[in-house]
Amino acid sequence: MSAPANSWSGILAPDEDILWQGQPHTAINWRGLINPLTLMGVFFTGFSLFWIGMAFAMTANTDAPFPFNVFPLFGLPFLAIGLWMLGGRLVMDAWLRGRTWYTLTSQTAFIARNAFGKKTLESWPLQDMDRIVWEEGDPGSVIFHMKGGAGVQHGNNGTPIRFLGFHQIDDSQRVYSLMRRPRRELRETQA
């Protein structure tokens, strides 16, 4: 996010400095296919294609009245669900990352997003971070765990599925180092 410094007026504290700004990579993360959802996507997609094909074959050569000639279309919602689980979720994730910007200041981690006609800016104080985790990779990620579990998305069974952080960024180790020092200083002054 290469925004001019004056665009941050009213958002940053007077003594708050911008340390780093960046945007995540927008390539599709194909490693996400190694997931139980992919297997369910294969099942849903296969079932819906079978349903649509069989329903079409049964109604194609008949003069069926209105409700019956659209019967094959009832498989389309299942096809959409199957394609979403099969890989649509990965495409959506890449699309959202293309509309996401990260900013690290001496006091706060900001995540800005401009998607679906809505602009959001989330701020996460460094002093409220219980842990900061560096995930090595090219690109890598810097994950932060907040006090009280804020910022963690959970699945239906309660297990975390995605943690808050700067995902898939260049120079993630440097960003991790940049976060640690001000976080430590803020916590020492708070104690």
PDB file of C-alpha atoms in Angstrom:
ATOM      1  CA  MET A   1       0.000   0.000   0.000  1.00  0.00           C
ATOM      2  CA  SER A   2       2.058   2.869  -1.202  1.00  0.00           C
ATOM      3  CA  ALA A   3      -0.250   5.558   0.128  1.00  0.00           C
ATOM      4  CA  PRO A   4       1.029   9.047   0.879  1.00  0.00           C
ATOM      5  CA  ALA A   5       1.733   9.727   4.525  1.00  0.00           C
ATOM      6  CA  ASN A   6      -1.029  12.354   4.708  1.00  0.00           C
ATOM      7  CA  SER A   7      -3.648   9.676   3.941  1.00  0.00           C
ATOM      8  CA  TRP A   8      -2.858   8.194   7.346  1.00  0.00           C
ATOM      9  CA  SER A   9      -3.605  11.421   9.241  1.00  0.00           C
ATOM     10  CA  GLY A  10      -6.337  10.822  11.768  1.00  0.00           C
ATOM     11  CA  ILE A  11      -5.605   7.089  11.792  1.00  0.00           C
ATOM     12  CA  LEU A  12      -2.085   6.914  13.220  1.00  0.00           C
ATOM     13  CA  ALA A  13      -1.120   8.183  16.657  1.00  0.00           C
ATOM     14  CA  PRO A  14       1.190  11.256  16.626  1.00  0.00           C
ATOM     15  CA  ASP A  15       4.219   9.160  17.644  1.00  0.00           C
ATOM     16  CA  GLU A  16       3.379   6.205  15.341  1.00  0.00           C
ATOM     17  CA  ASP A  17       5.667   5.542  12.362  1.00  0.00           C
ATOM     18  CA  ILE A  18       5.088   3.321   9.321  1.00  0.00           C
ATOM     19  CA  LEU A  19       7.730   0.551   9.307  1.00  0.00           C
ATOM     20  CA  TRP A  20       6.581  -1.541   6.336  1.00  0.00           C
ATOM     21  CA  GLN A  21       3.840  -1.756   3.714  1.00  0.00           C
ATOM     22  CA  GLY A  22       3.112  -4.533   1.267  1.00  0.00           C
ATOM     23  CA  GLN A  23       0.585  -6.667  -0.514  1.00  0.00           C
ATOM     24  CA  PRO A  24       0.251 -10.465  -0.544  1.00  0.00           C
ATOM     25  CA  HIS A  25       1.029 -12.557  -3.599  1.00  0.00           C
ATOM     26  CA  THR A  26      -2.019 -13.194  -5.742  1.00  0.00           C
ATOM     27  CA  ALA A  27      -1.075 -16.566  -7.221  1.00  0.00           C
ATOM     28  CA  ILE A  28      -3.442 -19.443  -6.517  1.00  0.00           C
ATOM     29  CA  ASN A  29      -2.134 -21.543  -3.645  1.00  0.00           C
ATOM     30  CA  TRP A  30      -2.467 -25.034  -5.110  1.00  0.00           C
ATOM     31  CA  ARG A  31      -1.282 -26.615  -1.832  1.00  0.00           C
ATOM     32  CA  GLY A  32      -4.782 -25.810  -0.585  1.00  0.00           C
ATOM     33  CA  LEU A  33      -6.037 -28.741  -2.674  1.00  0.00           C
ATOM     34  CA  ILE A  34      -4.587 -31.073  -0.033  1.00  0.00           C
ATOM     35  CA  ASN A  35      -7.690 -30.749   2.088  1.00  0.00           C
ATOM     36  CA  PRO A  36     -10.743 -32.905   2.895  1.00  0.00           C
ATOM     37  CA  LEU A  37     -12.897 -30.285   1.133  1.00  0.00           C
ATOM     38  CA  THR A  38     -11.294 -31.244  -2.173  1.00  0.00           C
ATOM     39  CA  LEU A  39     -12.452 -34.854  -1.774  1.00  0.00           C
ATOM     40  CA  MET A  40     -15.965 -33.657  -0.945  1.00  0.00           C
ATOM     41  CA  GLY A  41     -15.780 -31.370  -3.991  1.00  0.00           C
ATOM     42  CA  VAL A  42     -15.012 -34.354  -6.222  1.00  0.00           C
ATOM     43  CA  PHE A  43     -18.056 -36.165  -4.794  1.00  0.00           C
ATOM     44  CA  PHE A  44     -20.418 -33.172  -5.122  1.00  0.00           C
ATOM     45  CA  THR A  45     -19.229 -32.292  -8.630  1.00  0.00           C
ATOM     46  CA  GLY A  46     -19.461 -35.899  -9.843  1.00  0.00           C
ATOM     47  CA  PHE A  47     -22.891 -36.409  -8.285  1.00  0.00           C
ATOM     48  CA  SER A  48     -24.276 -33.170  -9.716  1.00  0.00           C
ATOM     49  CA  LEU A  49     -22.953 -33.892 -13.216  1.00  0.00           C
ATOM     50  CA  PHE A  50     -24.511 -37.375 -13.020  1.00  0.00           C
ATOM     51  CA  TRP A  51     -27.812 -35.842 -11.812  1.00  0.00           C
ATOM     52  CA  ILE A  52     -27.890 -33.201 -14.550  1.00  0.00           C
ATOM     53  CA  GLY A  53     -26.994 -35.740 -17.240  1.00  0.00           C
ATOM     54  CA  MET A  54     -29.574 -38.320 -16.150  1.00  0.00           C
ATOM     55  CA  ALA A  55     -32.306 -35.723 -15.652  1.00  0.00           C
ATOM     56  CA  PHE A  56     -31.599 -34.248 -19.073  1.00  0.00           C
ATOM     57  CA  ALA A  57     -31.678 -37.707 -20.696  1.00  0.00           C
ATOM     58  CA  MET A  58     -35.041 -38.442 -19.054  1.00  0.00           C
ATOM     59  CA  THR A  59     -36.659 -35.173 -20.159  1.00  0.00           C
ATOM     60  CA  ALA A  60     -34.939 -34.488 -23.512  1.00  0.00           C
ATOM     61  CA  ASN A  61     -37.235 -36.429 -25.838  1.00  0.00           C
ATOM     62  CA  THR A  62     -40.515 -35.806 -24.096  1.00  0.00           C
ATOM     63  CA  ASP A  63     -43.105 -33.099 -24.275  1.00  0.00           C
ATOM     64  CA  ALA A  64     -43.009 -32.729 -20.521  1.00  0.00           C
ATOM     65  CA  PRO A  65     -44.939 -29.848 -18.995  1.00  0.00           C
ATOM     66  CA  PHE A  66     -43.085 -26.830 -17.583  1.00  0.00           C
ATOM     67  CA  PRO A  67     -41.917 -28.056 -14.175  1.00  0.00           C
ATOM     68  CA  PHE A  68     -40.449 -31.263 -15.583  1.00  0.00           C
ATOM     69  CA  ASN A  69     -38.489 -29.774 -18.486  1.00  0.00           C
ATOM     70  CA  VAL A  70     -36.394 -27.690 -16.063  1.00  0.00           C
ATOM     71  CA  PHE A  71     -35.754 -30.692 -13.823  1.00  0.00           C
ATOM     72  CA  PRO A  72     -32.074 -30.988 -14.900  1.00  0.00           C
ATOM     73  CA  LEU A  73     -31.434 -27.482 -13.555  1.00  0.00           C
ATOM     74  CA  PHE A  74     -32.028 -28.666  -9.989  1.00  0.00           C
ATOM     75  CA  GLY A  75     -28.508 -30.114 -10.088  1.00  0.00           C
ATOM     76  CA  LEU A  76     -26.886 -26.711 -10.693  1.00  0.00           C
ATOM     77  CA  PRO A  77     -26.714 -25.661  -7.000  1.00  0.00           C
ATOM     78  CA  PHE A  78     -24.942 -28.944  -6.208  1.00  0.00           C
ATOM     79  CA  LEU A  79     -22.579 -28.370  -9.125  1.00  0.00           C
ATOM     80  CA  ALA A  80     -21.774 -24.881  -7.800  1.00  0.00           C
ATOM     81  CA  ILE A  81     -21.099 -26.265  -4.298  1.00  0.00           C
ATOM     82  CA  GLY A  82     -18.901 -29.009  -5.721  1.00  0.00           C
ATOM     83  CA  LEU A  83     -16.874 -26.618  -7.863  1.00  0.00           C
ATOM     84  CA  TRP A  84     -16.463 -24.277  -4.875  1.00  0.00           C
ATOM     85  CA  MET A  85     -15.079 -27.097  -2.718  1.00  0.00           C
ATOM     86  CA  LEU A  86     -12.993 -28.473  -5.574  1.00  0.00           C
ATOM     87  CA  GLY A  87     -11.085 -25.275  -6.269  1.00  0.00           C
ATOM     88  CA  GLY A  88     -13.310 -22.228  -6.294  1.00  0.00           C
ATOM     89  CA  ARG A  89     -12.313 -21.433  -2.718  1.00  0.00           C
ATOM     90  CA  LEU A  90      -8.678 -21.217  -3.831  1.00  0.00           C
ATOM     91  CA  VAL A  91      -9.538 -18.852  -6.676  1.00  0.00           C
ATOM     92  CA  MET A  92     -11.582 -16.671  -4.290  1.00  0.00           C
ATOM     93  CA  ASP A  93      -8.702 -16.580  -1.796  1.00  0.00           C
ATOM     94  CA  ALA A  94      -6.303 -15.400  -4.524  1.00  0.00           C
ATOM     95  CA  TRP A  95      -8.824 -12.791  -5.683  1.00  0.00           C
ATOM     96  CA  LEU A  96      -9.242 -11.449  -2.124  1.00  0.00           C
ATOM     97  CA  ARG A  97      -5.467 -11.285  -1.634  1.00  0.00           C
ATOM     98  CA  GLY A  98      -5.283  -9.115  -4.755  1.00  0.00           C
ATOM     99  CA  ARG A  99      -7.526  -6.627  -2.970  1.00  0.00           C
ATOM    100  CA  THR A 100      -5.658  -6.696   0.352  1.00  0.00           C
ATOM    101  CA  TRP A 101      -2.891  -4.398   1.639  1.00  0.00           C
ATOM    102  CA  TYR A 102      -0.793  -4.674   4.777  1.00  0.00           C
ATOM    103  CA  THR A 103       0.788  -1.909   6.834  1.00  0.00           C
ATOM    104  CA  LEU A 104       2.999  -2.323   9.892  1.00  0.00           C
ATOM    105  CA  THR A 105       3.603   0.657  12.155  1.00  0.00           C
ATOM    106  CA  SER A 106       5.549   1.032  15.358  1.00  0.00           C
ATOM    107  CA  GLN A 107       2.334   0.266  17.289  1.00  0.00           C
ATOM    108  CA  THR A 108      -0.181  -1.465  15.014  1.00  0.00           C
ATOM    109  CA  ALA A 109      -0.632  -4.033  12.261  1.00  0.00           C
ATOM    110  CA  PHE A 110      -3.208  -2.883   9.682  1.00  0.00           C
ATOM    111  CA  ILE A 111      -5.041  -5.037   7.144  1.00  0.00           C
ATOM    112  CA  ALA A 112      -6.934  -3.099   4.469  1.00  0.00           C
ATOM    113  CA  ARG A 113      -9.266  -4.681   1.935  1.00  0.00           C
ATOM    114  CA  ASN A 114     -11.294  -3.326  -0.965  1.00  0.00           C
ATOM    115  CA  ALA A 115     -13.630  -6.116  -2.106  1.00  0.00           C
ATOM    116  CA  PHE A 116     -17.281  -6.510  -3.062  1.00  0.00           C
ATOM    117  CA  GLY A 117     -17.723  -2.739  -3.172  1.00  0.00           C
ATOM    118  CA  LYS A 118     -16.723  -2.342   0.471  1.00  0.00           C
ATOM    119  CA  LYS A 119     -13.529  -0.921   1.933  1.00  0.00           C
ATOM    120  CA  THR A 120     -12.384  -2.159   5.346  1.00  0.00           C
ATOM    121  CA  LEU A 121      -9.422  -1.311   7.557  1.00  0.00           C
ATOM    122  CA  GLU A 122      -8.691  -3.551  10.519  1.00  0.00           C
ATOM    123  CA  SER A 123      -6.119  -2.614  13.148  1.00  0.00           C
ATOM    124  CA  TRP A 124      -4.400  -4.992  15.526  1.00  0.00           C
ATOM    125  CA  PRO A 125      -2.287  -3.428  18.333  1.00  0.00           C
ATOM    126  CA  LEU A 126       1.165  -4.983  18.639  1.00  0.00           C
ATOM    127  CA  GLN A 127       1.004  -4.886  22.444  1.00  0.00           C
ATOM    128  CA  ASP A 128      -2.094  -7.162  22.385  1.00  0.00           C
ATOM    129  CA  MET A 129      -0.342  -9.909  20.427  1.00  0.00           C
ATOM    130  CA  ASP A 130       0.375 -12.987  22.523  1.00  0.00           C
ATOM    131  CA  ARG A 131       2.620 -14.545  19.897  1.00  0.00           C
ATOM    132  CA  ILE A 132       4.053 -13.725  16.501  1.00  0.00           C
ATOM    133  CA  VAL A 133       4.848 -16.694  14.278  1.00  0.00           C
ATOM    134  CA  TRP A 134       6.965 -16.613  11.123  1.00  0.00           C
ATOM    135  CA  GLU A 135       5.970 -19.196   8.499  1.00  0.00           C
ATOM    136  CA  GLU A 136       8.948 -19.748   6.227  1.00  0.00           C
ATOM    137  CA  GLY A 137       8.321 -19.935   2.523  1.00  0.00           C
ATOM    138  CA  ASP A 138       8.547 -18.097  -0.737  1.00  0.00           C
ATOM    139  CA  PRO A 139       6.326 -16.229  -0.153  1.00  0.00           C
ATOM    140  CA  GLY A 140       6.146 -16.547   3.616  1.00  0.00           C
ATOM    141  CA  SER A 141       3.689 -15.357   6.235  1.00  0.00           C
ATOM    142  CA  VAL A 142       3.749 -13.625   9.600  1.00  0.00           C
ATOM    143  CA  ILE A 143       0.931 -14.826  11.830  1.00  0.00           C
ATOM    144  CA  PHE A 144      -0.114 -13.065  15.003  1.00  0.00           C
ATOM    145  CA  HIS A 145      -2.111 -14.585  17.828  1.00  0.00           C
ATOM    146  CA  MET A 146      -4.122 -12.036  19.756  1.00  0.00           C
ATOM    147  CA  LYS A 147      -5.074 -12.059  23.428  1.00  0.00           C
ATOM    148  CA  GLY A 148      -8.378 -13.868  23.901  1.00  0.00           C
ATOM    149  CA  GLY A 149      -8.142 -15.624  20.526  1.00  0.00           C
ATOM    150  CA  ALA A 150      -9.335 -12.641  18.477  1.00  0.00           C
ATOM    151  CA  GLY A 151      -8.687 -12.854  14.746  1.00  0.00           C
ATOM    152  CA  VAL A 152      -8.888 -16.644  14.414  1.00  0.00           C
ATOM    153  CA  GLN A 153     -11.443 -18.183  12.067  1.00  0.00           C
ATOM    154  CA  HIS A 154     -12.750 -21.521  13.319  1.00  0.00           C
ATOM    155  CA  GLY A 155     -14.291 -24.428  11.443  1.00  0.00           C
ATOM    156  CA  ASN A 156     -17.518 -26.176  12.444  1.00  0.00           C
ATOM    157  CA  ASN A 157     -15.673 -28.507  14.814  1.00  0.00           C
ATOM    158  CA  GLY A 158     -13.903 -25.620  16.571  1.00  0.00           C
ATOM    159  CA  THR A 159     -10.454 -26.148  15.047  1.00  0.00           C
ATOM    160  CA  PRO A 160      -8.710 -23.042  13.704  1.00  0.00           C
ATOM    161  CA  ILE A 161      -8.744 -22.855   9.906  1.00  0.00           C
ATOM    162  CA  ARG A 162      -7.000 -19.531   9.300  1.00  0.00           C
ATOM    163  CA  PHE A 163      -5.019 -17.282  11.567  1.00  0.00           C
ATOM    164  CA  LEU A 164      -4.787 -13.526  11.392  1.00  0.00           C
ATOM    165  CA  GLY A 165      -1.640 -12.149   9.830  1.00  0.00           C
ATOM    166  CA  PHE A 166       0.295 -10.938   6.853  1.00  0.00           C
ATOM    167  CA  HIS A 167      -0.176 -13.918   4.523  1.00  0.00           C
ATOM    168  CA  GLN A 168       2.032 -14.780   1.531  1.00  0.00           C
ATOM    169  CA  ILE A 169       4.330 -11.759   1.550  1.00  0.00           C
ATOM    170  CA  ASP A 170       7.828 -11.154   0.241  1.00  0.00           C
ATOM    171  CA  ASP A 171      10.580 -10.731   2.819  1.00  0.00           C
ATOM    172  CA  SER A 172       8.431 -12.234   5.578  1.00  0.00           C
ATOM    173  CA  GLN A 173      11.433 -12.837   7.862  1.00  0.00           C
ATOM    174  CA  ARG A 174      12.301  -9.118   7.809  1.00  0.00           C
ATOM    175  CA  VAL A 175       8.676  -8.178   8.573  1.00  0.00           C
ATOM    176  CA  TYR A 176       8.718 -10.671  11.460  1.00  0.00           C
ATOM    177  CA  SER A 177      11.846  -8.990  12.846  1.00  0.00           C
ATOM    178  CA  LEU A 178      10.316  -5.541  12.383  1.00  0.00           C
ATOM    179  CA  MET A 179       7.291  -6.604  14.465  1.00  0.00           C
ATOM    180  CA  ARG A 180       9.179  -8.146  17.369  1.00  0.00           C
ATOM    181  CA  ARG A 181      11.152  -5.121  18.554  1.00  0.00           C
ATOM    182  CA  PRO A 182       8.314  -2.559  18.823  1.00  0.00           C
ATOM    183  CA  ARG A 183       6.038  -5.228  20.326  1.00  0.00           C
ATOM    184  CA  ARG A 184       8.625  -5.932  23.039  1.00  0.00           C
ATOM    185  CA  GLU A 185       9.109  -2.198  23.723  1.00  0.00           C
ATOM    186  CA  LEU A 186       5.361  -1.579  23.940  1.00  0.00           C
ATOM    187  CA  ARG A 187       4.904  -4.471  26.357  1.00  0.00           C
ATOM    188  CA  GLU A 188       7.802  -3.285  28.543  1.00  0.00           C
ATOM    189  CA  THR A 189       6.345   0.226  28.829  1.00  0.00           C
ATOM    190  CA  GLN A 190       2.939  -1.273  29.627  1.00  0.00           C
ATOM    191  CA  ALA A 191       4.296  -3.417  32.492  1.00  0.00           C
TER     192      ALA A 191
END
